[in-house]
Coordinates of C-alpha atoms in Angstrom, one line a residue:
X1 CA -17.4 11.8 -58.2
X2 CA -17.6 10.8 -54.7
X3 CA -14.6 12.7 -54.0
X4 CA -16.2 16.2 -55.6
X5 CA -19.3 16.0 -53.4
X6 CA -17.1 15.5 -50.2
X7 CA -15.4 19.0 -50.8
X8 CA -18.8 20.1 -51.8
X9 CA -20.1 19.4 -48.9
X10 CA -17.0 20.4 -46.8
X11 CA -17.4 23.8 -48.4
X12 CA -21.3 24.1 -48.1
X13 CA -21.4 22.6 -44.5
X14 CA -19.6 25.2 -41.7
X15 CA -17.6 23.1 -39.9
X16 CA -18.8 22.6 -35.8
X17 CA -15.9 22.6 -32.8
X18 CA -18.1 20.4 -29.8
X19 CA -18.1 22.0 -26.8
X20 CA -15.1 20.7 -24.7
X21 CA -15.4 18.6 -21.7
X22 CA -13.5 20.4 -18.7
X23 CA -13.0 17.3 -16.9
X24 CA -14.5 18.7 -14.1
X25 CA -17.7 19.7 -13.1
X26 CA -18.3 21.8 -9.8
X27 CA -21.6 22.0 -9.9
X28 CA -22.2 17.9 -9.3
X29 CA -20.1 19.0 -6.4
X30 CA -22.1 21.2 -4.4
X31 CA -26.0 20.5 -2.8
X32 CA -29.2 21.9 -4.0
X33 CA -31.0 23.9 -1.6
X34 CA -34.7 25.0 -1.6
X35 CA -34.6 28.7 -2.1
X36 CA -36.1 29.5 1.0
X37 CA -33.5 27.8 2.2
X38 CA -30.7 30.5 0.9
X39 CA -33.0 33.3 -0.5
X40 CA -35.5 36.0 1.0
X41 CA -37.6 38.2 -1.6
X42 CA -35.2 41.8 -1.5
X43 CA -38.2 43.9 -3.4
X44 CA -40.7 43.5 -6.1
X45 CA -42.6 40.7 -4.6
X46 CA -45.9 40.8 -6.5
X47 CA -43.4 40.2 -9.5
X48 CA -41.7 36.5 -8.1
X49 CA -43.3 33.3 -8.3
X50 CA -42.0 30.3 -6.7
X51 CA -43.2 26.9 -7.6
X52 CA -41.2 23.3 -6.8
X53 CA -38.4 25.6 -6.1
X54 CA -38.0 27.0 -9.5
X55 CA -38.3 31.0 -9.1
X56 CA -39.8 33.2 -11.7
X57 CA -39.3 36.9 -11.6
X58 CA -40.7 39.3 -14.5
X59 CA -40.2 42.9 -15.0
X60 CA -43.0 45.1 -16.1
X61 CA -43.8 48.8 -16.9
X62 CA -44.5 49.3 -12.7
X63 CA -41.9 47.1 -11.5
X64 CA -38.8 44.6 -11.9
X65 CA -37.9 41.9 -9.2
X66 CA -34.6 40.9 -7.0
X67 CA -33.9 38.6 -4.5
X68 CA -31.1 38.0 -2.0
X69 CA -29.2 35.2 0.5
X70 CA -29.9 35.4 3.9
X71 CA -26.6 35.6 4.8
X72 CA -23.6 37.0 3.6
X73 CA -20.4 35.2 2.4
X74 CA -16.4 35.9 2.6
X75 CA -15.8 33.0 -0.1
X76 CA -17.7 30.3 -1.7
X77 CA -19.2 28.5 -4.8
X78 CA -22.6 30.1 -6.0
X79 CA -25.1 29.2 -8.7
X80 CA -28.2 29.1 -10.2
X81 CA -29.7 27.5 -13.7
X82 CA -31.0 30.5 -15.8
X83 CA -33.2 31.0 -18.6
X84 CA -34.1 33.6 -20.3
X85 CA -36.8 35.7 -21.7
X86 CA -36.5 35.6 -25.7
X87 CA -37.5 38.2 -28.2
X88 CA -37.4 41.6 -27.9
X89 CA -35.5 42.7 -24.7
X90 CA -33.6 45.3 -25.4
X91 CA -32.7 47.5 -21.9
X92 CA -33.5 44.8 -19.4
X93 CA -31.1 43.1 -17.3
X94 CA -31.4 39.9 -16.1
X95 CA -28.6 38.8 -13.1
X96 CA -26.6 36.7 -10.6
X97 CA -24.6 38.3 -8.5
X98 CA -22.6 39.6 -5.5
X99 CA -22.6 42.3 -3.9
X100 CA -22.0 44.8 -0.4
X101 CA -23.7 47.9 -2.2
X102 CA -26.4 47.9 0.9
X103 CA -23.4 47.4 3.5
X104 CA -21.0 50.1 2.1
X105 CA -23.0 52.4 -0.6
X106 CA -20.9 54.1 -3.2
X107 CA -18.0 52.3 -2.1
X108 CA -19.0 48.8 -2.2
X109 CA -17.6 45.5 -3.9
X110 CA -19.5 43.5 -6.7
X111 CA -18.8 40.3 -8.3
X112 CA -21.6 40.2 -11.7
X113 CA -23.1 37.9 -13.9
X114 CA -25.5 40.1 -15.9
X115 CA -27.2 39.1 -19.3
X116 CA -27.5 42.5 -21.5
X117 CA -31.2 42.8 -23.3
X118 CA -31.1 42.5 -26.7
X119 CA -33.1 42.6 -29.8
X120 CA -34.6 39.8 -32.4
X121 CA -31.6 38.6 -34.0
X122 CA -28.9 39.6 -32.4
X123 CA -27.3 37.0 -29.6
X124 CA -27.5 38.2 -25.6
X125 CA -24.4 39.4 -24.3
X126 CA -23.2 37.7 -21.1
X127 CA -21.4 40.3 -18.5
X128 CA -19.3 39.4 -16.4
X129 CA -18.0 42.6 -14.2
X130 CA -15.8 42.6 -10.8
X131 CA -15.8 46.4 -8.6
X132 CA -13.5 46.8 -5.7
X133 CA -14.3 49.6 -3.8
X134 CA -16.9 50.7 -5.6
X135 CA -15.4 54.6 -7.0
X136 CA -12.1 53.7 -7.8
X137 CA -11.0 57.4 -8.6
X138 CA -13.3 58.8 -6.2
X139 CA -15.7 59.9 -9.3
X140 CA -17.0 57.2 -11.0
X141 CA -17.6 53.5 -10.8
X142 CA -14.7 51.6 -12.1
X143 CA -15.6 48.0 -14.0
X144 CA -14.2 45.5 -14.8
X145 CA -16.3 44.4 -17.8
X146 CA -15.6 41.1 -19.7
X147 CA -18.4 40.2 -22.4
X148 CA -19.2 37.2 -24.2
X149 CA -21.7 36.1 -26.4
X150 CA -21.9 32.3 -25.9
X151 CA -22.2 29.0 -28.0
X152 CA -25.7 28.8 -27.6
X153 CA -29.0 30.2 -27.6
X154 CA -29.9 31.4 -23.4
X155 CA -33.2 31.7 -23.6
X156 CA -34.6 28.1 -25.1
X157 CA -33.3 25.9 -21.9
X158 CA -31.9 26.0 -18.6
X159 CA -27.5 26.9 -18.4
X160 CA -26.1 26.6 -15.2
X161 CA -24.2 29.9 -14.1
X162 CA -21.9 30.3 -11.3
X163 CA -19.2 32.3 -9.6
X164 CA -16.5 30.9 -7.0
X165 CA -14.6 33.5 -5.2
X166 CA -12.2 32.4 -3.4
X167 CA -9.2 34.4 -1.4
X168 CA -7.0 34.3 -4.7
X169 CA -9.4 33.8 -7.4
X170 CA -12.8 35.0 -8.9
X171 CA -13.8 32.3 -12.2
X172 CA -17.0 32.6 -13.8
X173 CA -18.5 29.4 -14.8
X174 CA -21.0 28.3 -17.4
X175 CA -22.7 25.1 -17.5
X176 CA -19.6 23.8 -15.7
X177 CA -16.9 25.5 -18.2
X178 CA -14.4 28.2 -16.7
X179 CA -15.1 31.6 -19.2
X180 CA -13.6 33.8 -16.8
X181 CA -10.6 34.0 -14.2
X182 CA -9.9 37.4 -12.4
X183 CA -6.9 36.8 -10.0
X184 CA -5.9 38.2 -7.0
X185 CA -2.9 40.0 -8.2
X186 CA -2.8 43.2 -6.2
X187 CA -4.6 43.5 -3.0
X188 CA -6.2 46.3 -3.4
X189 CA -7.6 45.3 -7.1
X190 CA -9.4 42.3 -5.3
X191 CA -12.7 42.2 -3.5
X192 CA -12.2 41.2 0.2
X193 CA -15.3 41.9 2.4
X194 CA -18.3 39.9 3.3
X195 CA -20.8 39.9 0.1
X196 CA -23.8 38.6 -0.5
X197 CA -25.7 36.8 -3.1
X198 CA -28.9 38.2 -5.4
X199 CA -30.4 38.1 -8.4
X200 CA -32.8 40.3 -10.1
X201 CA -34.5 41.8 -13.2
X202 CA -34.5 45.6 -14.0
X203 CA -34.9 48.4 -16.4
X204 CA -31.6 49.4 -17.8
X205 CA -32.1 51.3 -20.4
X206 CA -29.6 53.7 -20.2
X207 CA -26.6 51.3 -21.2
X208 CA -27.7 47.9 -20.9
X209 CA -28.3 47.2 -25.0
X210 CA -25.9 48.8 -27.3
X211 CA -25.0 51.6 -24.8
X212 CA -28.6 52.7 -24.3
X213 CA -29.0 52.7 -28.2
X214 CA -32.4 50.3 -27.9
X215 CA -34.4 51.1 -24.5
X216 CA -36.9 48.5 -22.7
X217 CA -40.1 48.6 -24.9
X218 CA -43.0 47.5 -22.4
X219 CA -45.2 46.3 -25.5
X220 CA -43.3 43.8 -24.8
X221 CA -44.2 43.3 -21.2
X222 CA -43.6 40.9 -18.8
X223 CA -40.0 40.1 -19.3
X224 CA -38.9 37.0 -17.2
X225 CA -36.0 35.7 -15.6
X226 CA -36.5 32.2 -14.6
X227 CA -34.2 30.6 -11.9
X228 CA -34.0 27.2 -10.3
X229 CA -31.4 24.6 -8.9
X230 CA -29.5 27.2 -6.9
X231 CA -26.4 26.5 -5.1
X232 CA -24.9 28.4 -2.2
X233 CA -21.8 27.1 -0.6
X234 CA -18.7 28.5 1.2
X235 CA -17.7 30.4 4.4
X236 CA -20.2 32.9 5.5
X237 CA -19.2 36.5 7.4
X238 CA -19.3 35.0 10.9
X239 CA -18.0 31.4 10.2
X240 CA -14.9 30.4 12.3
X241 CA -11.3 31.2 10.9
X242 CA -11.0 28.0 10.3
X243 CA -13.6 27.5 7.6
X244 CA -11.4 26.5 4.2
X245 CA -12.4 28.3 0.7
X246 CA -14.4 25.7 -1.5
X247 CA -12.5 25.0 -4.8
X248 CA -13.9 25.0 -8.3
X249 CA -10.9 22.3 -9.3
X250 CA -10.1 18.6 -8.6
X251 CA -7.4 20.9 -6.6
X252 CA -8.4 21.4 -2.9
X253 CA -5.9 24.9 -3.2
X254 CA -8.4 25.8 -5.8
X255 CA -6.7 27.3 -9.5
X256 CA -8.3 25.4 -12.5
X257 CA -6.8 22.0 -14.1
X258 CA -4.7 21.5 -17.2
X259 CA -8.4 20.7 -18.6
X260 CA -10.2 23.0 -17.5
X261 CA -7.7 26.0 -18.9
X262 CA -7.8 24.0 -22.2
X263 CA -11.6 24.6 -22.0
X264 CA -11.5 28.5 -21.0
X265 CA -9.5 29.0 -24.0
X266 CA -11.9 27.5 -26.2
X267 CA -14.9 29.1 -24.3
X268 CA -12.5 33.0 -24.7
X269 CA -13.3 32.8 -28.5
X270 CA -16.8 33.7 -27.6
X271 CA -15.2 36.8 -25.8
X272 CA -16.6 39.8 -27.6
X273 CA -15.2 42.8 -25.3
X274 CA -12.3 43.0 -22.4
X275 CA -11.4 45.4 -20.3
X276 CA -7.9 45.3 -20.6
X277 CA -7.7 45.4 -24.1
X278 CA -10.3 48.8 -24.4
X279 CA -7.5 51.4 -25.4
X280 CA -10.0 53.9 -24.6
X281 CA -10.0 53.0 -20.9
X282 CA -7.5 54.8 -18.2
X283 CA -6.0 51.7 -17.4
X284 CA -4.5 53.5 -14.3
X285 CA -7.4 52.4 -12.7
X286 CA -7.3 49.1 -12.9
X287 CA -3.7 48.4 -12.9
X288 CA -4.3 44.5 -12.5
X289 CA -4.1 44.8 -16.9
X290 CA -0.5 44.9 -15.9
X291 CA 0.5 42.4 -13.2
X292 CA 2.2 39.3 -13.7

């Protein structure tokens, strides 16, 4: 009898995989700094609130919110715990990022991480999207979207989010576990220039939530982004050649640990779109699907 209400309970019960450890955590590894420390107001002020250097910024029906680091950055470790707005939020984008679209318009570099809106019940898509060059045909933006929708629910605590770019490597971090690594395979598929670092909250409604199927519905008004133990660390445009790229490893080279792969292949099953493998893409723009 015992036995017969153990596989009961084995087949009632879903079974739950714990979230690995990656044996590594880079965020312990960098200091905290006060945003006014890193950060200036970019536009939208009257929507930002900044108490005990935790930063709220809210998007309504006259404006959305951004922010950006005072300087900009050839490499580095960057990050910021997010949480986000829950319900309804269909069209709004709430993001970390980097970014030379003010330094070289239409033709500019972006490293994002970018939470799509969504609607009650359905789980926010995490986007993660790398642009070199900005028009990679001449025509049209070229992404590099890689989607997720992750182990947990965004918007009922604080996850830590962060990108290191480094010459060789872009990974894409989440509460300390690697999601994402974009490598430096050909030159001219890589972001080199000076970028910096912002975050913001917009109307998207054109794409952002089922390819524009659900728009930002401001009976819904504010949506907030809430931000707070940010982290910006690395080699800024103007430091001296000898500055090294930070790692996101125990490996001062950089490249992630036997662990910490073992833990990006168990965070990948939460992968729920890839750019690579999107046979409707012309993959002739982003040849990196087929480098070594």
């Amino acid at each position: 009898m015992d036995l017969f209400l153990t596989l009961c309970l084995i087949l009632i019960v879903p079974l739950t995989i714990a979230q690995p450890s990656p044996g590594y955590w880079p965020s312990s590894k960098f200091k905290t700094i006060d945003f006014n420390q890193g950060y200036r107001t970019l536009w939208g002020p009257q929507h930002q609130k900044l108490e005990q250097n935790s930063l709220t910024i809210w998007l309504d029906r006259n404006s959305g919110s951004g922010f950006k680091s005072n300087s900009a950055f050839r490499s580095g470790y960057f990050g910021a715990a997010m949480k986000l707005h829950p319900g309804y939020t269909a069209g709004v984008i709430t993001s970390f990022y980097l970014s030379n679209n003010e330094e070289h318009p239409g033709n500019h570099d972006e490293v994002d991480i970018e939470f799509l809106g969504t609607t009650p019940g359905k789980p926010y898509t995490l986007q993660t999207n790398v642009y070199v060059r900005g028009s990679g045909d001449g025509q049209r933006l070229i992404g590099r979207e890689v989607k997720f929708n992750l182990w947990f629910d965004p918007t009922a605590n604080y996850h830590y989010y962060a990108i290191l770019w480094s010459p060789n490597d872009i990974i894409f971090f989440v509460d300390d576990i690697p999601i994402r690594r974009y490598r430096r395979k050909i030159d001219s598929t890589f972001p080199i220039r000076p970028m910096w670092v912002y975050g913001s909250i917009w109307d998207a409604s054109s794409w952002a939530t089922e390819d524009g199927k659900y728009k930002a519905d401001y009976s819904y008004q504010p949506f907030i982004g809430r931000y707070n133990s940010f982290k910006l660390s690395g080699c800024t445009e103007n430091a001296p050649a000898s500055c090294r790229p930070v790692s996101g490893s125990p490996y001062p080279s950089g490249g992630l640990s036997t662990q910490q792969n073992i833990a990006m292949q168990w965070a990948q099953k939460y992968q729920v779109y890839d750019y690579c493998k999107d046979y409707k893409r012309d993959h002739s723009q982003t040849p990196e699907c087929y480098a070594n």
